Amino acid sequence: MALADSLCDLPNGESPFPAVVELNVGGQVYVTRHRTLVAVPDSLLWDMFSRKSPRELPKDSKGRFFLDRDGFLFRYVLDYMRDQRLVLPDYFPERSRLQREAEYFQLQELVRQLSAANQQRNSLGEEGWGSGEAEEGSRGGGSGKPRLPLLTTSTTVPVPPSPSSSDTTLARRSGYITVGYRGSYTIGRDCQADAKFRRVARITVCGKTSLAKEVFGETLNESRDPDRPPERYTSRYYLKFNFLEQAFDLLAEAGFHMLACSSTGTCAYASDQGEDKIWTSYTEYVFCRG
């Protein structure tokens, strides 16, 4: 979206912003109505899109208005601004971070609802509440019973149990995790010189959500499947690093052992003139903790 600066000089008090606005929030693109952005008076977005002109707001290279905030959590901020109701997924461990975003955007009612939900959750020690109690609070009821707590996982890599720690071993649940990667490498014509070693584009993780978070913690990228409950399976996670050995170390520390692996590969010449060969492959490793 390219905004014309001439829109800033519209007569009769009309808004200089278009009816449909494109936003780039931390790399995530959102498209919404201008009236949604100004729906909450005295909020930061209301101030930006009602009291300022398009010239004053930062934009990205494609002309979209840019906000340097959490692009994933902004979806809930924008959803709240549409009808001033807080509705969250059944498993949503990011309430504290969302409250911080609400404070930044100066959404006082959203801050109040999240603060009340966080205090009640902390007092009962329940980390997995759903959106039911938040919805009741937004409607003014405020006395609904909380859901039963869901299982939560730690963001730190657990220390492998010693042979004598039978209780710790029993507390660990069994399961499978599949790690996959697509890689490539180049070999010169004599298969020895001019070798360019393995290049890993991305390491994918498949398995139960709770196990994946337990093993990989903060190194797990959940952006492609952010609201997956802990007892459901996913094949859309990937790691924030590109070292297979690092993934293997984390799995070994968590008590997993490799059961099997499979790989497919193709070979092609790097160019019509040269004789260097490029090998590309896709490989999967299956790990188990029994």
PDB file of C-alpha atoms in Angstrom:
ATOM      1  CA  MET A   1       0.000   0.000   0.000  1.00  0.00           C
ATOM      2  CA  ALA A   2       1.449   3.340  -1.038  1.00  0.00           C
ATOM      3  CA  LEU A   3      -0.146   6.252   0.792  1.00  0.00           C
ATOM      4  CA  ALA A   4      -0.305   9.538  -1.049  1.00  0.00           C
ATOM      5  CA  ASP A   5       0.877  12.418   1.072  1.00  0.00           C
ATOM      6  CA  SER A   6      -1.771  14.597  -0.522  1.00  0.00           C
ATOM      7  CA  LEU A   7      -4.316  12.772   1.635  1.00  0.00           C
ATOM      8  CA  CYS A   8      -3.062  14.819   4.575  1.00  0.00           C
ATOM      9  CA  ASP A   9      -4.658  17.996   3.225  1.00  0.00           C
ATOM     10  CA  LEU A  10      -8.272  16.829   2.877  1.00  0.00           C
ATOM     11  CA  PRO A  11     -10.901  19.518   3.569  1.00  0.00           C
ATOM     12  CA  ASN A  12     -13.831  19.543   6.004  1.00  0.00           C
ATOM     13  CA  GLY A  13     -12.038  17.625   8.763  1.00  0.00           C
ATOM     14  CA  GLU A  14     -11.987  14.337   6.857  1.00  0.00           C
ATOM     15  CA  SER A  15      -9.461  11.718   7.919  1.00  0.00           C
ATOM     16  CA  PRO A  16      -6.220  11.756   5.920  1.00  0.00           C
ATOM     17  CA  PHE A  17      -6.037   7.965   6.298  1.00  0.00           C
ATOM     18  CA  PRO A  18      -7.685   5.514   3.896  1.00  0.00           C
ATOM     19  CA  ALA A  19     -10.674   3.461   5.025  1.00  0.00           C
ATOM     20  CA  VAL A  20      -8.568   0.264   4.921  1.00  0.00           C
ATOM     21  CA  VAL A  21      -5.119   0.466   6.509  1.00  0.00           C
ATOM     22  CA  GLU A  22      -2.165  -1.891   6.154  1.00  0.00           C
ATOM     23  CA  LEU A  23       0.146  -2.376   9.138  1.00  0.00           C
ATOM     24  CA  ASN A  24       3.517  -4.039   9.521  1.00  0.00           C
ATOM     25  CA  VAL A  25       3.809  -5.069  13.159  1.00  0.00           C
ATOM     26  CA  GLY A  26       7.171  -6.649  13.896  1.00  0.00           C
ATOM     27  CA  GLY A  27       7.250  -8.206  10.418  1.00  0.00           C
ATOM     28  CA  GLN A  28       3.634  -9.452  10.495  1.00  0.00           C
ATOM     29  CA  VAL A  29       1.262  -7.770   8.040  1.00  0.00           C
ATOM     30  CA  TYR A  30      -2.252  -6.819   9.163  1.00  0.00           C
ATOM     31  CA  VAL A  31      -5.057  -5.256   7.140  1.00  0.00           C
ATOM     32  CA  THR A  32      -7.888  -3.571   9.052  1.00  0.00           C
ATOM     33  CA  ARG A  33     -10.334  -0.692   8.880  1.00  0.00           C
ATOM     34  CA  HIS A  34      -9.270   2.741  10.002  1.00  0.00           C
ATOM     35  CA  ARG A  35     -12.295   2.946  12.293  1.00  0.00           C
ATOM     36  CA  THR A  36     -11.043  -0.158  14.132  1.00  0.00           C
ATOM     37  CA  LEU A  37      -7.728   1.517  14.917  1.00  0.00           C
ATOM     38  CA  VAL A  38      -9.502   4.542  16.447  1.00  0.00           C
ATOM     39  CA  ALA A  39     -12.234   2.556  18.215  1.00  0.00           C
ATOM     40  CA  VAL A  40     -10.745   3.036  21.714  1.00  0.00           C
ATOM     41  CA  PRO A  41     -10.369   6.742  22.580  1.00  0.00           C
ATOM     42  CA  ASP A  42      -7.123   7.880  24.212  1.00  0.00           C
ATOM     43  CA  SER A  43      -5.317   4.679  23.218  1.00  0.00           C
ATOM     44  CA  LEU A  44      -1.980   4.842  21.433  1.00  0.00           C
ATOM     45  CA  LEU A  45      -3.476   3.691  18.118  1.00  0.00           C
ATOM     46  CA  TRP A  46      -6.279   6.239  18.460  1.00  0.00           C
ATOM     47  CA  ASP A  47      -3.673   8.952  18.959  1.00  0.00           C
ATOM     48  CA  MET A  48      -1.592   7.752  15.998  1.00  0.00           C
ATOM     49  CA  PHE A  49      -4.428   7.429  13.496  1.00  0.00           C
ATOM     50  CA  SER A  50      -6.680  10.316  14.514  1.00  0.00           C
ATOM     51  CA  ARG A  51      -4.392  13.096  15.766  1.00  0.00           C
ATOM     52  CA  LYS A  52      -1.411  12.608  13.489  1.00  0.00           C
ATOM     53  CA  SER A  53      -0.955  12.647   9.742  1.00  0.00           C
ATOM     54  CA  PRO A  54       0.380   9.786   7.583  1.00  0.00           C
ATOM     55  CA  ARG A  55       3.587  11.801   7.093  1.00  0.00           C
ATOM     56  CA  GLU A  56       4.394  11.607  10.800  1.00  0.00           C
ATOM     57  CA  LEU A  57       4.118   7.815  11.143  1.00  0.00           C
ATOM     58  CA  PRO A  58       6.963   5.420  10.264  1.00  0.00           C
ATOM     59  CA  LYS A  59       6.457   3.170   7.251  1.00  0.00           C
ATOM     60  CA  ASP A  60       8.210   0.143   5.841  1.00  0.00           C
ATOM     61  CA  SER A  61       9.655  -0.164   2.337  1.00  0.00           C
ATOM     62  CA  LYS A  62       6.202  -0.953   0.890  1.00  0.00           C
ATOM     63  CA  GLY A  63       4.453   2.021   2.465  1.00  0.00           C
ATOM     64  CA  ARG A  64       2.755   0.100   5.283  1.00  0.00           C
ATOM     65  CA  PHE A  65       2.604   1.766   8.688  1.00  0.00           C
ATOM     66  CA  PHE A  66       5.257   0.164  10.874  1.00  0.00           C
ATOM     67  CA  LEU A  67       4.987  -0.732  14.585  1.00  0.00           C
ATOM     68  CA  ASP A  68       8.015  -2.243  16.275  1.00  0.00           C
ATOM     69  CA  ARG A  69       6.041  -4.567  18.556  1.00  0.00           C
ATOM     70  CA  ASP A  70       5.305  -8.307  18.894  1.00  0.00           C
ATOM     71  CA  GLY A  71       3.618  -9.229  15.614  1.00  0.00           C
ATOM     72  CA  PHE A  72       2.109 -12.443  16.977  1.00  0.00           C
ATOM     73  CA  LEU A  73       0.449 -10.866  20.030  1.00  0.00           C
ATOM     74  CA  PHE A  74      -0.856  -7.889  18.064  1.00  0.00           C
ATOM     75  CA  ARG A  75      -3.542 -10.128  16.574  1.00  0.00           C
ATOM     76  CA  TYR A  76      -5.203 -10.239  20.016  1.00  0.00           C
ATOM     77  CA  VAL A  77      -4.826  -6.481  20.493  1.00  0.00           C
ATOM     78  CA  LEU A  78      -6.495  -5.859  17.133  1.00  0.00           C
ATOM     79  CA  ASP A  79      -9.203  -8.430  17.862  1.00  0.00           C
ATOM     80  CA  TYR A  80      -9.985  -6.669  21.136  1.00  0.00           C
ATOM     81  CA  MET A  81     -10.272  -3.292  19.418  1.00  0.00           C
ATOM     82  CA  ARG A  82     -12.927  -4.607  17.027  1.00  0.00           C
ATOM     83  CA  ASP A  83     -15.580  -5.085  19.728  1.00  0.00           C
ATOM     84  CA  GLN A  84     -13.807  -4.437  23.066  1.00  0.00           C
ATOM     85  CA  ARG A  85     -14.087  -8.067  24.130  1.00  0.00           C
ATOM     86  CA  LEU A  86     -11.234 -10.283  25.256  1.00  0.00           C
ATOM     87  CA  VAL A  87     -11.334 -13.773  23.735  1.00  0.00           C
ATOM     88  CA  LEU A  88      -8.253 -15.989  24.008  1.00  0.00           C
ATOM     89  CA  PRO A  89      -7.519 -19.593  22.994  1.00  0.00           C
ATOM     90  CA  ASP A  90      -8.106 -22.384  25.517  1.00  0.00           C
ATOM     91  CA  TYR A  91      -4.349 -22.789  25.951  1.00  0.00           C
ATOM     92  CA  PHE A  92      -2.675 -19.401  26.045  1.00  0.00           C
ATOM     93  CA  PRO A  93       0.497 -19.072  28.170  1.00  0.00           C
ATOM     94  CA  GLU A  94       1.309 -15.547  26.917  1.00  0.00           C
ATOM     95  CA  ARG A  95      -1.079 -13.558  29.141  1.00  0.00           C
ATOM     96  CA  SER A  96       1.671 -11.642  30.912  1.00  0.00           C
ATOM     97  CA  ARG A  97       3.294 -10.642  27.623  1.00  0.00           C
ATOM     98  CA  LEU A  98      -0.106  -9.681  26.182  1.00  0.00           C
ATOM     99  CA  GLN A  99      -0.714  -7.493  29.240  1.00  0.00           C
ATOM    100  CA  ARG A 100       2.579  -5.749  28.529  1.00  0.00           C
ATOM    101  CA  GLU A 101       1.441  -5.108  24.935  1.00  0.00           C
ATOM    102  CA  ALA A 102      -1.906  -3.780  26.195  1.00  0.00           C
ATOM    103  CA  GLU A 103      -0.055  -1.390  28.499  1.00  0.00           C
ATOM    104  CA  TYR A 104       2.087  -0.176  25.607  1.00  0.00           C
ATOM    105  CA  PHE A 105      -0.987   0.482  23.438  1.00  0.00           C
ATOM    106  CA  GLN A 106      -2.687   2.211  26.409  1.00  0.00           C
ATOM    107  CA  LEU A 107      -5.730  -0.056  26.387  1.00  0.00           C
ATOM    108  CA  GLN A 108      -6.686   0.385  30.032  1.00  0.00           C
ATOM    109  CA  GLU A 109      -9.720  -1.909  30.064  1.00  0.00           C
ATOM    110  CA  LEU A 110      -7.773  -4.715  28.392  1.00  0.00           C
ATOM    111  CA  VAL A 111      -4.976  -4.231  30.937  1.00  0.00           C
ATOM    112  CA  ARG A 112      -7.519  -4.486  33.754  1.00  0.00           C
ATOM    113  CA  GLN A 113      -9.026  -7.724  32.430  1.00  0.00           C
ATOM    114  CA  LEU A 114      -5.651  -9.344  31.844  1.00  0.00           C
ATOM    115  CA  SER A 115      -4.324  -8.217  35.223  1.00  0.00           C
ATOM    116  CA  ALA A 116      -7.348  -9.691  37.027  1.00  0.00           C
ATOM    117  CA  ALA A 117      -7.036 -12.965  35.106  1.00  0.00           C
ATOM    118  CA  ASN A 118      -3.290 -13.175  35.838  1.00  0.00           C
ATOM    119  CA  GLN A 119      -3.753 -12.506  39.557  1.00  0.00           C
ATOM    120  CA  GLN A 120      -6.479 -15.113  39.873  1.00  0.00           C
ATOM    121  CA  ARG A 121      -4.456 -17.646  37.929  1.00  0.00           C
ATOM    122  CA  ASN A 122      -1.352 -17.056  40.052  1.00  0.00           C
ATOM    123  CA  SER A 123      -3.299 -17.328  43.314  1.00  0.00           C
ATOM    124  CA  LEU A 124      -4.631 -20.738  42.291  1.00  0.00           C
ATOM    125  CA  GLY A 125      -1.400 -21.886  40.613  1.00  0.00           C
ATOM    126  CA  GLU A 126      -3.191 -22.616  37.347  1.00  0.00           C
ATOM    127  CA  GLU A 127      -1.146 -21.876  34.245  1.00  0.00           C
ATOM    128  CA  GLY A 128      -3.490 -23.247  31.591  1.00  0.00           C
ATOM    129  CA  TRP A 129      -6.720 -21.324  31.928  1.00  0.00           C
ATOM    130  CA  GLY A 130      -8.705 -20.783  28.766  1.00  0.00           C
ATOM    131  CA  SER A 131     -10.685 -17.868  27.456  1.00  0.00           C
ATOM    132  CA  GLY A 132     -13.871 -18.682  29.334  1.00  0.00           C
ATOM    133  CA  GLU A 133     -13.166 -16.613  32.430  1.00  0.00           C
ATOM    134  CA  ALA A 134     -11.807 -13.737  30.345  1.00  0.00           C
ATOM    135  CA  GLU A 135     -14.989 -13.655  28.286  1.00  0.00           C
ATOM    136  CA  GLU A 136     -17.113 -13.597  31.419  1.00  0.00           C
ATOM    137  CA  GLY A 137     -15.073 -10.677  32.747  1.00  0.00           C
ATOM    138  CA  SER A 138     -15.504  -8.757  29.509  1.00  0.00           C
ATOM    139  CA  ARG A 139     -19.280  -9.228  29.661  1.00  0.00           C
ATOM    140  CA  GLY A 140     -19.475  -8.027  33.256  1.00  0.00           C
ATOM    141  CA  GLY A 141     -20.377 -11.413  34.782  1.00  0.00           C
ATOM    142  CA  GLY A 142     -17.026 -12.027  36.467  1.00  0.00           C
ATOM    143  CA  SER A 143     -18.085 -15.067  38.561  1.00  0.00           C
ATOM    144  CA  GLY A 144     -17.630 -17.985  36.172  1.00  0.00           C
ATOM    145  CA  LYS A 145     -15.791 -21.052  37.438  1.00  0.00           C
ATOM    146  CA  PRO A 146     -12.283 -21.510  36.036  1.00  0.00           C
ATOM    147  CA  ARG A 147     -11.420 -24.386  33.797  1.00  0.00           C
ATOM    148  CA  LEU A 148      -9.354 -27.231  35.074  1.00  0.00           C
ATOM    149  CA  PRO A 149      -5.642 -26.503  34.686  1.00  0.00           C
ATOM    150  CA  LEU A 150      -3.922 -27.775  31.605  1.00  0.00           C
ATOM    151  CA  LEU A 151      -0.422 -29.214  31.706  1.00  0.00           C
ATOM    152  CA  THR A 152       2.285 -26.599  31.270  1.00  0.00           C
ATOM    153  CA  THR A 153       5.889 -27.060  30.278  1.00  0.00           C
ATOM    154  CA  SER A 154       9.144 -25.461  31.298  1.00  0.00           C
ATOM    155  CA  THR A 155      11.102 -23.250  28.938  1.00  0.00           C
ATOM    156  CA  THR A 156      14.415 -24.578  30.222  1.00  0.00           C
ATOM    157  CA  VAL A 157      16.124 -27.738  29.095  1.00  0.00           C
ATOM    158  CA  PRO A 158      15.703 -30.425  31.808  1.00  0.00           C
ATOM    159  CA  VAL A 159      18.733 -32.149  33.303  1.00  0.00           C
ATOM    160  CA  PRO A 160      18.836 -35.863  32.426  1.00  0.00           C
ATOM    161  CA  PRO A 161      18.087 -38.098  35.422  1.00  0.00           C
ATOM    162  CA  SER A 162      20.770 -40.176  37.092  1.00  0.00           C
ATOM    163  CA  PRO A 163      20.332 -43.947  37.114  1.00  0.00           C
ATOM    164  CA  SER A 164      19.146 -43.795  40.707  1.00  0.00           C
ATOM    165  CA  SER A 165      16.513 -41.099  40.194  1.00  0.00           C
ATOM    166  CA  SER A 166      13.614 -43.442  39.487  1.00  0.00           C
ATOM    167  CA  ASP A 167      11.029 -40.872  40.536  1.00  0.00           C
ATOM    168  CA  THR A 168      12.268 -38.378  37.949  1.00  0.00           C
ATOM    169  CA  THR A 169      12.282 -41.053  35.276  1.00  0.00           C
ATOM    170  CA  LEU A 170       8.699 -42.026  36.065  1.00  0.00           C
ATOM    171  CA  ALA A 171       7.633 -38.372  35.964  1.00  0.00           C
ATOM    172  CA  ARG A 172       8.892 -38.048  32.402  1.00  0.00           C
ATOM    173  CA  ARG A 173       6.331 -39.046  29.850  1.00  0.00           C
ATOM    174  CA  SER A 174       7.211 -41.286  26.962  1.00  0.00           C
ATOM    175  CA  GLY A 175       6.786 -40.138  23.402  1.00  0.00           C
ATOM    176  CA  TYR A 176       8.291 -39.581  19.983  1.00  0.00           C
ATOM    177  CA  ILE A 177       9.831 -36.525  18.364  1.00  0.00           C
ATOM    178  CA  THR A 178      10.794 -36.390  14.695  1.00  0.00           C
ATOM    179  CA  VAL A 179      13.463 -33.931  13.590  1.00  0.00           C
ATOM    180  CA  GLY A 180      13.824 -33.182   9.881  1.00  0.00           C
ATOM    181  CA  TYR A 181      15.952 -30.937   7.736  1.00  0.00           C
ATOM    182  CA  ARG A 182      16.521 -30.053   4.117  1.00  0.00           C
ATOM    183  CA  GLY A 183      20.184 -29.540   3.320  1.00  0.00           C
ATOM    184  CA  SER A 184      22.628 -29.188   0.460  1.00  0.00           C
ATOM    185  CA  TYR A 185      26.349 -29.373  -0.198  1.00  0.00           C
ATOM    186  CA  THR A 186      28.649 -29.042  -3.179  1.00  0.00           C
ATOM    187  CA  ILE A 187      31.452 -31.426  -4.140  1.00  0.00           C
ATOM    188  CA  GLY A 188      34.154 -30.650  -6.669  1.00  0.00           C
ATOM    189  CA  ARG A 189      34.936 -32.838  -9.621  1.00  0.00           C
ATOM    190  CA  ASP A 190      37.564 -34.880  -7.777  1.00  0.00           C
ATOM    191  CA  CYS A 191      35.209 -35.355  -4.770  1.00  0.00           C
ATOM    192  CA  GLN A 192      37.904 -34.056  -2.441  1.00  0.00           C
ATOM    193  CA  ALA A 193      38.859 -30.493  -3.277  1.00  0.00           C
ATOM    194  CA  ASP A 194      36.566 -27.489  -3.374  1.00  0.00           C
ATOM    195  CA  ALA A 195      33.968 -29.090  -1.106  1.00  0.00           C
ATOM    196  CA  LYS A 196      31.359 -26.774   0.386  1.00  0.00           C
ATOM    197  CA  PHE A 197      30.018 -28.498   3.431  1.00  0.00           C
ATOM    198  CA  ARG A 198      26.481 -29.104   4.548  1.00  0.00           C
ATOM    199  CA  ARG A 199      24.094 -26.168   4.522  1.00  0.00           C
ATOM    200  CA  VAL A 200      20.936 -26.625   6.608  1.00  0.00           C
ATOM    201  CA  ALA A 201      18.113 -24.271   5.695  1.00  0.00           C
ATOM    202  CA  ARG A 202      15.729 -25.126   8.562  1.00  0.00           C
ATOM    203  CA  ILE A 203      15.275 -27.849  11.172  1.00  0.00           C
ATOM    204  CA  THR A 204      11.652 -28.913  11.590  1.00  0.00           C
ATOM    205  CA  VAL A 205      10.134 -30.556  14.662  1.00  0.00           C
ATOM    206  CA  CYS A 206       7.127 -32.907  14.653  1.00  0.00           C
ATOM    207  CA  GLY A 207       5.463 -34.451  17.677  1.00  0.00           C
ATOM    208  CA  LYS A 208       3.397 -33.655  20.754  1.00  0.00           C
ATOM    209  CA  THR A 209       3.481 -29.962  21.619  1.00  0.00           C
ATOM    210  CA  SER A 210       4.288 -30.474  25.302  1.00  0.00           C
ATOM    211  CA  LEU A 211       7.258 -32.737  24.528  1.00  0.00           C
ATOM    212  CA  ALA A 212       8.647 -30.367  21.903  1.00  0.00           C
ATOM    213  CA  LYS A 213       8.484 -27.420  24.331  1.00  0.00           C
ATOM    214  CA  GLU A 214      10.030 -29.467  27.117  1.00  0.00           C
ATOM    215  CA  VAL A 215      13.025 -30.450  25.010  1.00  0.00           C
ATOM    216  CA  PHE A 216      13.702 -27.311  22.984  1.00  0.00           C
ATOM    217  CA  GLY A 217      12.291 -24.569  25.216  1.00  0.00           C
ATOM    218  CA  GLU A 218      12.916 -21.044  23.945  1.00  0.00           C
ATOM    219  CA  THR A 219      14.810 -22.319  20.910  1.00  0.00           C
ATOM    220  CA  LEU A 220      11.502 -23.610  19.486  1.00  0.00           C
ATOM    221  CA  ASN A 221       9.791 -21.329  16.959  1.00  0.00           C
ATOM    222  CA  GLU A 222       6.011 -21.677  17.317  1.00  0.00           C
ATOM    223  CA  SER A 223       4.991 -18.857  14.979  1.00  0.00           C
ATOM    224  CA  ARG A 224       3.467 -21.198  12.376  1.00  0.00           C
ATOM    225  CA  ASP A 225       1.262 -22.975  14.960  1.00  0.00           C
ATOM    226  CA  PRO A 226       1.058 -20.635  17.976  1.00  0.00           C
ATOM    227  CA  ASP A 227      -2.117 -21.815  19.729  1.00  0.00           C
ATOM    228  CA  ARG A 228      -1.601 -25.572  19.705  1.00  0.00           C
ATOM    229  CA  PRO A 229      -2.720 -27.155  23.053  1.00  0.00           C
ATOM    230  CA  PRO A 230      -0.030 -29.128  24.913  1.00  0.00           C
ATOM    231  CA  GLU A 231      -1.566 -32.560  24.342  1.00  0.00           C
ATOM    232  CA  ARG A 232      -2.090 -32.115  20.587  1.00  0.00           C
ATOM    233  CA  TYR A 233       0.378 -32.990  17.849  1.00  0.00           C
ATOM    234  CA  THR A 234       1.946 -30.606  15.362  1.00  0.00           C
ATOM    235  CA  SER A 235       4.263 -30.782  12.369  1.00  0.00           C
ATOM    236  CA  ARG A 236       4.705 -27.032  11.951  1.00  0.00           C
ATOM    237  CA  TYR A 237       7.331 -26.181  14.556  1.00  0.00           C
ATOM    238  CA  TYR A 238      10.948 -25.446  13.658  1.00  0.00           C
ATOM    239  CA  LEU A 239      14.081 -24.474  15.540  1.00  0.00           C
ATOM    240  CA  LYS A 240      15.703 -21.063  15.818  1.00  0.00           C
ATOM    241  CA  PHE A 241      19.150 -22.519  15.113  1.00  0.00           C
ATOM    242  CA  ASN A 242      20.537 -24.527  12.183  1.00  0.00           C
ATOM    243  CA  PHE A 243      22.909 -26.965  13.904  1.00  0.00           C
ATOM    244  CA  LEU A 244      21.684 -30.555  13.872  1.00  0.00           C
ATOM    245  CA  GLU A 245      24.156 -31.547  16.572  1.00  0.00           C
ATOM    246  CA  GLN A 246      22.681 -28.929  18.903  1.00  0.00           C
ATOM    247  CA  ALA A 247      19.226 -30.451  18.422  1.00  0.00           C
ATOM    248  CA  PHE A 248      20.647 -33.921  19.073  1.00  0.00           C
ATOM    249  CA  ASP A 249      22.333 -32.703  22.270  1.00  0.00           C
ATOM    250  CA  LEU A 250      19.065 -31.270  23.594  1.00  0.00           C
ATOM    251  CA  LEU A 251      17.213 -34.481  22.811  1.00  0.00           C
ATOM    252  CA  ALA A 252      19.887 -36.593  24.492  1.00  0.00           C
ATOM    253  CA  GLU A 253      19.857 -34.385  27.603  1.00  0.00           C
ATOM    254  CA  ALA A 254      16.084 -34.865  27.800  1.00  0.00           C
ATOM    255  CA  GLY A 255      16.473 -38.656  27.726  1.00  0.00           C
ATOM    256  CA  PHE A 256      15.571 -39.324  24.082  1.00  0.00           C
ATOM    257  CA  HIS A 257      17.304 -41.946  21.933  1.00  0.00           C
ATOM    258  CA  MET A 258      17.384 -42.175  18.154  1.00  0.00           C
ATOM    259  CA  LEU A 259      15.343 -45.067  16.752  1.00  0.00           C
ATOM    260  CA  ALA A 260      15.575 -44.590  13.003  1.00  0.00           C
ATOM    261  CA  CYS A 261      16.385 -42.165  10.221  1.00  0.00           C
ATOM    262  CA  SER A 262      15.643 -41.887   6.531  1.00  0.00           C
ATOM    263  CA  SER A 263      16.922 -39.657   3.766  1.00  0.00           C
ATOM    264  CA  THR A 264      16.346 -38.887   0.118  1.00  0.00           C
ATOM    265  CA  GLY A 265      18.788 -37.033  -2.119  1.00  0.00           C
ATOM    266  CA  THR A 266      19.269 -35.680  -5.605  1.00  0.00           C
ATOM    267  CA  CYS A 267      22.315 -34.493  -7.488  1.00  0.00           C
ATOM    268  CA  ALA A 268      22.698 -31.805 -10.126  1.00  0.00           C
ATOM    269  CA  TYR A 269      25.531 -29.849 -11.715  1.00  0.00           C
ATOM    270  CA  ALA A 270      26.072 -26.385 -10.302  1.00  0.00           C
ATOM    271  CA  SER A 271      26.254 -24.854 -13.787  1.00  0.00           C
ATOM    272  CA  ASP A 272      26.406 -25.866 -17.422  1.00  0.00           C
ATOM    273  CA  GLN A 273      30.058 -24.832 -17.640  1.00  0.00           C
ATOM    274  CA  GLY A 274      31.415 -26.319 -14.414  1.00  0.00           C
ATOM    275  CA  GLU A 275      31.675 -29.855 -13.133  1.00  0.00           C
ATOM    276  CA  ASP A 276      30.800 -29.170  -9.497  1.00  0.00           C
ATOM    277  CA  LYS A 277      27.889 -31.228  -8.249  1.00  0.00           C
ATOM    278  CA  ILE A 278      25.252 -29.979  -5.809  1.00  0.00           C
ATOM    279  CA  TRP A 279      23.647 -32.605  -3.601  1.00  0.00           C
ATOM    280  CA  THR A 280      20.321 -31.771  -1.968  1.00  0.00           C
ATOM    281  CA  SER A 281      18.604 -34.009   0.535  1.00  0.00           C
ATOM    282  CA  TYR A 282      15.746 -34.267   2.982  1.00  0.00           C
ATOM    283  CA  THR A 283      16.425 -36.273   6.147  1.00  0.00           C
ATOM    284  CA  GLU A 284      14.293 -37.226   9.135  1.00  0.00           C
ATOM    285  CA  TYR A 285      15.427 -38.619  12.490  1.00  0.00           C
ATOM    286  CA  VAL A 286      12.982 -40.355  14.839  1.00  0.00           C
ATOM    287  CA  PHE A 287      13.707 -40.056  18.593  1.00  0.00           C
ATOM    288  CA  CYS A 288      11.917 -41.845  21.417  1.00  0.00           C
ATOM    289  CA  ARG A 289      11.774 -41.612  25.192  1.00  0.00           C
ATOM    290  CA  GLY A 290      10.247 -44.827  26.493  1.00  0.00           C
TER     291      GLY A 290
END
